[in-house]
Every structure is written in structure tokens, then in C-alpha cells.
Amino acid sequence: MQGSEALAGETVDVPARLRAVEERIAAAVAAAGREPGSVALVAVAKTHPAEAVREAIAAGHRAFGENRVQEAKAKWPALREAAPDAALHLIGPLQTNKARDAVALFDTIETLDRPKLAAALAREMDRTGRRPACLVEVNTGEEPQKAGVLPARADEFVAACRNEYGLPVEGLMCVPPLDEEPALHFALLAEIARRNGLGRLSMGMTADFETAIRFGATHVRLGTAVFGPRRTPVR
Ligand SMILES: *Cc1c(COP(=O)(O)O)cnc(C)c1O
């Protein structure tokens, strides 16, 4: 597979990988009978140095994902100067005490999953007037160690985020269990989005994005396919 060819430390041709992965996305979109351009690639830059991101920016790519607020805070102020129109997505768990940094740094927060965090984000958005789009993370596999609201609680939580906290909830996100068929999880997420009138579906990673596109993903989050193997282990 594209993603696993290069070894860590080896030079990775980011522009070539971006082109290859955009082609695979376009092919999956066509195979699913969906509109061309209906699936956006979020290039997941976690653990990769700013230079790798700059190569992607130079190749014209603009949507990126980071999973840690601290890492984004260190990398992105300089990168924003290179690409003021970049769209940065938070895809990792967010602690309530980092809500301020998250609202300042990110354009989309994909990991909204509990009332305390919803309250903190709402407070920060009211204070600053900055309103990053929010996606509710759903723990579709009901894994105890994993973030995300349980599927049975998702409708109620989405309603609370919209009505009580006034957050700009635009969609849902999930990370299926590693050892299960992802299609069932993608179908479940799409169904929860449909019945809540939510248009954005962030699902699919390097190993399973073509399946996610078949089940309606509007955003796929690809790290390895774009940047090669990660440099350091990620928690
Ligand atoms: C790291 C990460 C990705 C990208 O994973 P790859 O398998 O390298 O494409 C996507 N989503 C989340 C939430 C991640 O943490």
C-alpha cells in the first residue's frame, strides 16, 4: 500500500503522495457514484515536522489535521504565515483546559464529545467571536478506553450542543475499532448524521478511506498515505 512503502527517516515525496492519494479518492468517489469533489482530504500532520507540511502547502494542499493542541501550537503559527487560508482540524482528544488554545488555533474541532467540553468551547467562542466548526465524535465501537459519545447518546448530545450551548455543530466523526470491519461503523455514523440533519462526515484513515467514501464520508483523515510513517510513536 502507498502508505507503508517508505521507512521512517527515508525521504518521502509529499507532493507525489498527495497526487496519488487524491487520485485514489477521486476513483473511490466515482466508484460510489458520488459527485466529483464531494470528499475532502484532511492531511494528518501529527509527528511530522513543519517542513513536510510546507511541502504539502507548496503543492497547493490546504486542509490539515493535528491530534494534539501542544504540537499544533508549536508548529502552526509559522505555517499559517505560509498559508493564511489553511484549514486546521483538531482530530485528537481535547482537554477542557485547552479549549482556549483550541478555539484560537483550529478551524474545525472534530472531537467534541462531552457537555463540559461543549460548555468550555461555547464560553471561549462567545468571548472571542471565533467560531470553529464542531464535529461530534461518536464512539461507534463503544470502546471503554476511547473518546466519543456513545451511539445511543449521540442524538441527545448533538441537540444539547446546538440548543443549550449554541455551538456550530456541522457533522460527526469516528475512529472505528482497529480489529473490526469498519463498514458497519461508517454506516452507523452516516445514519446518526442523517437523522440529525448533519452534513459533514469525517471518517476513514489510510487503511480504510475507500470504504468510508462508499459509506458517505465527506472528509477523510489521512496521515501515513500523505506523509509516510510517523517519526515518533503517538500516544
Ligand atoms: C493519526 C490519525 C489519523 C491518520 O491515520 P493514518 O492511518 O496515518 O492515515 C486519522 N484520524 C485520527 C483521529 C488520527 O489520530
Short mmCIF file of C-alpha atoms and ligand atoms in Angstrom, two decimals:
data_model
loop_
_atom_site.label_atom_id
_atom_site.label_comp_id
_atom_site.label_asym_id
_atom_site.label_seq_id
_atom_site.Cartn_x
_atom_site.Cartn_y
_atom_site.Cartn_z
CA MET A 1 0.00 0.00 0.00
CA GLN A 2 1.04 3.58 -0.70
CA GLY A 3 1.30 4.39 2.97
CA SER A 4 3.66 1.69 4.11
CA GLU A 5 6.32 1.76 1.42
CA ALA A 6 8.71 4.30 2.88
CA LEU A 7 10.62 3.59 6.07
CA ALA A 8 10.84 6.12 8.88
CA GLY A 9 13.63 8.60 8.21
CA GLU A 10 13.57 7.89 4.48
CA THR A 11 12.77 10.86 2.26
CA VAL A 12 9.14 10.98 1.35
CA ASP A 13 7.91 12.71 -1.78
CA VAL A 14 4.93 14.51 -0.26
CA PRO A 15 3.65 16.14 -3.49
CA ALA A 16 3.72 12.79 -5.34
CA ARG A 17 1.93 11.08 -2.46
CA LEU A 18 -0.68 13.82 -2.37
CA ARG A 19 -1.35 13.39 -6.09
CA ALA A 20 -1.58 9.61 -5.75
CA VAL A 21 -3.95 9.79 -2.81
CA GLU A 22 -6.15 12.43 -4.47
CA GLU A 23 -6.42 10.04 -7.43
CA ARG A 24 -7.47 7.19 -5.16
CA ILE A 25 -10.06 9.46 -3.52
CA ALA A 26 -11.42 10.54 -6.90
CA ALA A 27 -11.61 6.90 -8.05
CA ALA A 28 -13.47 5.87 -4.88
CA VAL A 29 -15.87 8.82 -5.26
CA ALA A 30 -16.59 7.81 -8.87
CA ALA A 31 -16.99 4.13 -7.95
CA ALA A 32 -19.55 5.13 -5.30
CA GLY A 33 -21.47 7.20 -7.87
CA ARG A 34 -20.91 10.36 -5.86
CA GLU A 35 -20.32 13.93 -7.06
CA PRO A 36 -16.71 14.69 -8.09
CA GLY A 37 -15.09 16.81 -5.37
CA SER A 38 -17.53 15.71 -2.67
CA VAL A 39 -14.80 14.24 -0.45
CA ALA A 40 -12.09 16.44 1.06
CA LEU A 41 -8.67 15.21 2.10
CA VAL A 42 -7.50 16.27 5.55
CA ALA A 43 -3.74 15.61 5.62
CA VAL A 44 -2.87 14.47 9.13
CA ALA A 45 0.47 16.04 10.03
CA LYS A 46 0.88 14.82 13.62
CA THR A 47 4.51 13.95 14.47
CA HIS A 48 5.68 15.19 11.08
CA PRO A 49 7.95 18.23 11.01
CA ALA A 50 6.82 21.61 9.69
CA GLU A 51 8.99 21.08 6.58
CA ALA A 52 6.82 18.16 5.49
CA VAL A 53 3.72 20.33 5.90
CA ARG A 54 5.40 23.11 3.90
CA GLU A 55 5.91 20.70 1.02
CA ALA A 56 2.21 19.93 1.04
CA ILE A 57 1.37 23.64 1.19
CA ALA A 58 3.73 24.33 -1.72
CA ALA A 59 1.92 21.60 -3.67
CA GLY A 60 -1.31 23.51 -3.11
CA HIS A 61 -2.84 21.48 -0.28
CA ARG A 62 -4.68 23.42 2.42
CA ALA A 63 -6.58 21.13 4.82
CA PHE A 64 -4.56 19.61 7.65
CA GLY A 65 -5.15 17.68 10.85
CA GLU A 66 -3.28 17.63 14.15
CA ASN A 67 -4.16 15.47 17.12
CA ARG A 68 -2.51 17.45 19.92
CA VAL A 69 -3.06 21.08 20.83
CA GLN A 70 0.52 21.46 22.09
CA GLU A 71 2.02 20.23 18.85
CA ALA A 72 -0.25 22.45 16.76
CA LYS A 73 0.64 25.43 18.92
CA ALA A 74 4.33 24.84 18.27
CA LYS A 75 4.04 24.17 14.53
CA TRP A 76 1.19 26.24 13.16
CA PRO A 77 1.71 29.93 13.83
CA ALA A 78 4.64 29.90 11.36
CA LEU A 79 2.83 27.65 8.89
CA ARG A 80 -0.17 29.97 8.93
CA GLU A 81 2.06 32.70 7.59
CA ALA A 82 2.94 30.45 4.65
CA ALA A 83 -0.73 29.59 4.12
CA PRO A 84 -3.16 32.03 5.71
CA ASP A 85 -6.00 30.14 4.02
CA ALA A 86 -5.07 26.75 5.51
CA ALA A 87 -7.85 24.91 7.35
CA LEU A 88 -6.62 23.21 10.51
CA HIS A 89 -8.61 20.36 12.07
CA LEU A 90 -8.23 19.09 15.63
CA ILE A 91 -8.67 15.32 15.44
CA GLY A 92 -7.38 14.23 18.87
CA PRO A 93 -8.95 14.36 22.33
CA LEU A 94 -9.36 17.85 23.77
CA GLN A 95 -8.99 18.62 27.46
CA THR A 96 -11.35 21.25 28.78
CA ASN A 97 -8.46 23.40 29.98
CA LYS A 98 -7.13 23.57 26.40
CA ALA A 99 -10.40 24.87 24.95
CA ARG A 100 -8.99 28.40 24.72
CA ASP A 101 -5.98 27.32 22.65
CA ALA A 102 -8.14 25.04 20.52
CA VAL A 103 -10.60 27.81 19.60
CA ALA A 104 -7.71 30.13 18.78
CA LEU A 105 -5.79 27.60 16.67
CA PHE A 106 -8.25 25.39 14.85
CA ASP A 107 -10.84 25.93 12.12
CA THR A 108 -12.64 22.66 12.83
CA ILE A 109 -12.78 20.82 16.15
CA GLU A 110 -13.65 17.19 15.39
CA THR A 111 -13.60 15.74 18.89
CA LEU A 112 -16.49 17.34 20.74
CA ASP A 113 -17.78 14.56 23.00
CA ARG A 114 -18.99 15.78 26.40
CA PRO A 115 -21.05 18.56 27.98
CA LYS A 116 -18.15 20.03 29.98
CA LEU A 117 -16.16 20.48 26.80
CA ALA A 118 -19.18 21.89 24.97
CA ALA A 119 -19.58 24.48 27.76
CA ALA A 120 -15.89 25.42 27.66
CA LEU A 121 -15.90 25.78 23.87
CA ALA A 122 -19.10 27.86 23.94
CA ARG A 123 -17.62 30.17 26.57
CA GLU A 124 -14.47 30.65 24.54
CA MET A 125 -16.37 31.24 21.29
CA ASP A 126 -18.57 33.84 22.98
CA ARG A 127 -15.53 35.56 24.45
CA THR A 128 -13.52 35.70 21.22
CA GLY A 129 -16.15 35.69 18.49
CA ARG A 130 -14.16 32.95 16.73
CA ARG A 131 -16.43 30.03 15.87
CA PRO A 132 -14.61 26.94 14.60
CA ALA A 133 -16.93 24.33 13.11
CA CYS A 134 -17.56 21.48 15.54
CA LEU A 135 -17.95 17.78 14.80
CA VAL A 136 -19.27 15.42 17.46
CA GLU A 137 -17.07 12.37 17.90
CA VAL A 138 -19.05 9.15 18.23
CA ASN A 139 -17.53 6.07 19.88
CA THR A 140 -19.22 3.74 17.40
CA GLY A 141 -17.43 0.67 18.79
CA GLU A 142 -18.41 1.56 22.37
CA GLU A 143 -14.80 1.01 23.39
CA PRO A 144 -14.28 1.94 27.07
CA GLN A 145 -10.81 3.44 26.53
CA LYS A 146 -11.87 5.54 23.57
CA ALA A 147 -13.16 9.10 23.37
CA GLY A 148 -16.52 9.92 21.82
CA VAL A 149 -20.15 9.93 22.83
CA LEU A 150 -21.94 6.56 22.80
CA PRO A 151 -24.18 5.99 19.77
CA ALA A 152 -27.29 5.77 21.97
CA ARG A 153 -26.47 9.20 23.42
CA ALA A 154 -25.50 10.92 20.19
CA ASP A 155 -28.87 12.49 19.24
CA GLU A 156 -29.35 13.94 22.71
CA PHE A 157 -25.79 15.28 22.82
CA VAL A 158 -25.99 16.85 19.35
CA ALA A 159 -29.22 18.58 20.38
CA ALA A 160 -27.65 19.88 23.59
CA CYS A 161 -24.60 21.19 21.71
CA ARG A 162 -26.86 23.05 19.32
CA ASN A 163 -29.61 24.27 21.61
CA GLU A 164 -28.07 24.64 25.07
CA TYR A 165 -24.55 25.60 24.09
CA GLY A 166 -25.23 27.22 20.72
CA LEU A 167 -22.25 25.52 19.10
CA PRO A 168 -21.83 25.38 15.30
CA VAL A 169 -22.21 21.59 15.04
CA GLU A 170 -21.77 20.61 11.41
CA GLY A 171 -21.15 16.89 11.47
CA LEU A 172 -19.83 13.73 13.08
CA MET A 173 -16.50 11.97 13.33
CA CYS A 174 -15.48 8.42 14.28
CA VAL A 175 -12.45 6.17 14.63
CA PRO A 176 -13.64 2.54 14.32
CA PRO A 177 -12.09 -0.21 16.45
CA LEU A 178 -8.83 -1.48 14.92
CA ASP A 179 -9.88 -5.10 14.71
CA GLU A 180 -13.38 -4.75 13.30
CA GLU A 181 -14.89 -4.34 9.85
CA PRO A 182 -15.05 -0.53 9.55
CA ALA A 183 -18.03 -0.53 7.15
CA LEU A 184 -20.53 -1.18 9.96
CA HIS A 185 -19.15 1.75 11.93
CA PHE A 186 -19.20 4.08 8.94
CA ALA A 187 -22.80 3.07 8.17
CA LEU A 188 -23.81 3.73 11.78
CA LEU A 189 -22.14 7.16 11.79
CA ALA A 190 -23.83 8.07 8.49
CA GLU A 191 -27.21 7.07 9.87
CA ILE A 192 -26.78 9.16 13.05
CA ALA A 193 -25.74 12.14 10.88
CA ARG A 194 -28.72 11.67 8.57
CA ARG A 195 -31.33 11.62 11.33
CA ASN A 196 -29.76 14.71 12.93
CA GLY A 197 -29.55 16.66 9.68
CA LEU A 198 -25.75 16.87 9.80
CA GLY A 199 -23.87 17.20 6.50
CA ARG A 200 -20.24 16.55 7.40
CA LEU A 201 -18.91 13.06 7.99
CA SER A 202 -15.25 12.77 8.99
CA MET A 203 -14.40 9.08 8.67
CA GLY A 204 -11.75 6.97 7.00
CA MET A 205 -8.00 6.82 7.55
CA THR A 206 -5.15 5.42 5.42
CA ALA A 207 -6.25 1.81 5.87
CA ASP A 208 -9.96 2.23 5.21
CA PHE A 209 -10.76 5.52 3.47
CA GLU A 210 -12.11 3.92 0.30
CA THR A 211 -14.71 2.07 2.38
CA ALA A 212 -15.52 5.29 4.24
CA ILE A 213 -16.14 7.08 0.94
CA ARG A 214 -18.51 4.29 -0.11
CA PHE A 215 -20.47 4.96 3.11
CA GLY A 216 -20.69 8.72 2.66
CA ALA A 217 -17.53 10.28 4.15
CA THR A 218 -17.20 13.96 3.25
CA HIS A 219 -13.76 14.23 4.90
CA VAL A 220 -11.08 11.53 5.06
CA ARG A 221 -8.20 11.94 7.51
CA LEU A 222 -5.01 10.57 6.01
CA GLY A 223 -1.62 10.68 7.70
CA THR A 224 0.55 7.79 6.53
CA ALA A 225 -0.72 7.91 2.93
CA VAL A 226 0.40 11.55 2.63
CA PHE A 227 3.45 11.93 4.86
CA GLY A 228 4.77 8.38 5.22
CA PRO A 229 5.27 6.53 8.51
CA ARG A 230 5.13 8.67 11.62
CA ARG A 231 8.50 9.74 13.11
CA THR A 232 7.67 9.13 16.75
CA PRO A 233 5.13 6.92 18.44
CA VAL A 234 1.85 8.66 19.18
CA ARG A 235 0.04 8.14 22.44
C1 LIG B 1 -3.42 9.65 13.20
C2 LIG B 1 -4.86 9.78 12.90
C3 LIG B 1 -5.33 9.67 11.58
C4 LIG B 1 -4.44 9.33 10.39
O1 LIG B 1 -4.03 7.99 10.46
P1 LIG B 1 -3.33 7.24 9.22
O2 LIG B 1 -3.66 5.81 9.45
O3 LIG B 1 -1.88 7.54 9.31
O4 LIG B 1 -3.95 7.76 7.98
C5 LIG B 1 -6.69 9.85 11.38
N1 LIG B 1 -7.53 10.14 12.40
C6 LIG B 1 -7.11 10.25 13.67
C7 LIG B 1 -8.10 10.56 14.74
C8 LIG B 1 -5.77 10.07 13.96
O5 LIG B 1 -5.36 10.19 15.23
#
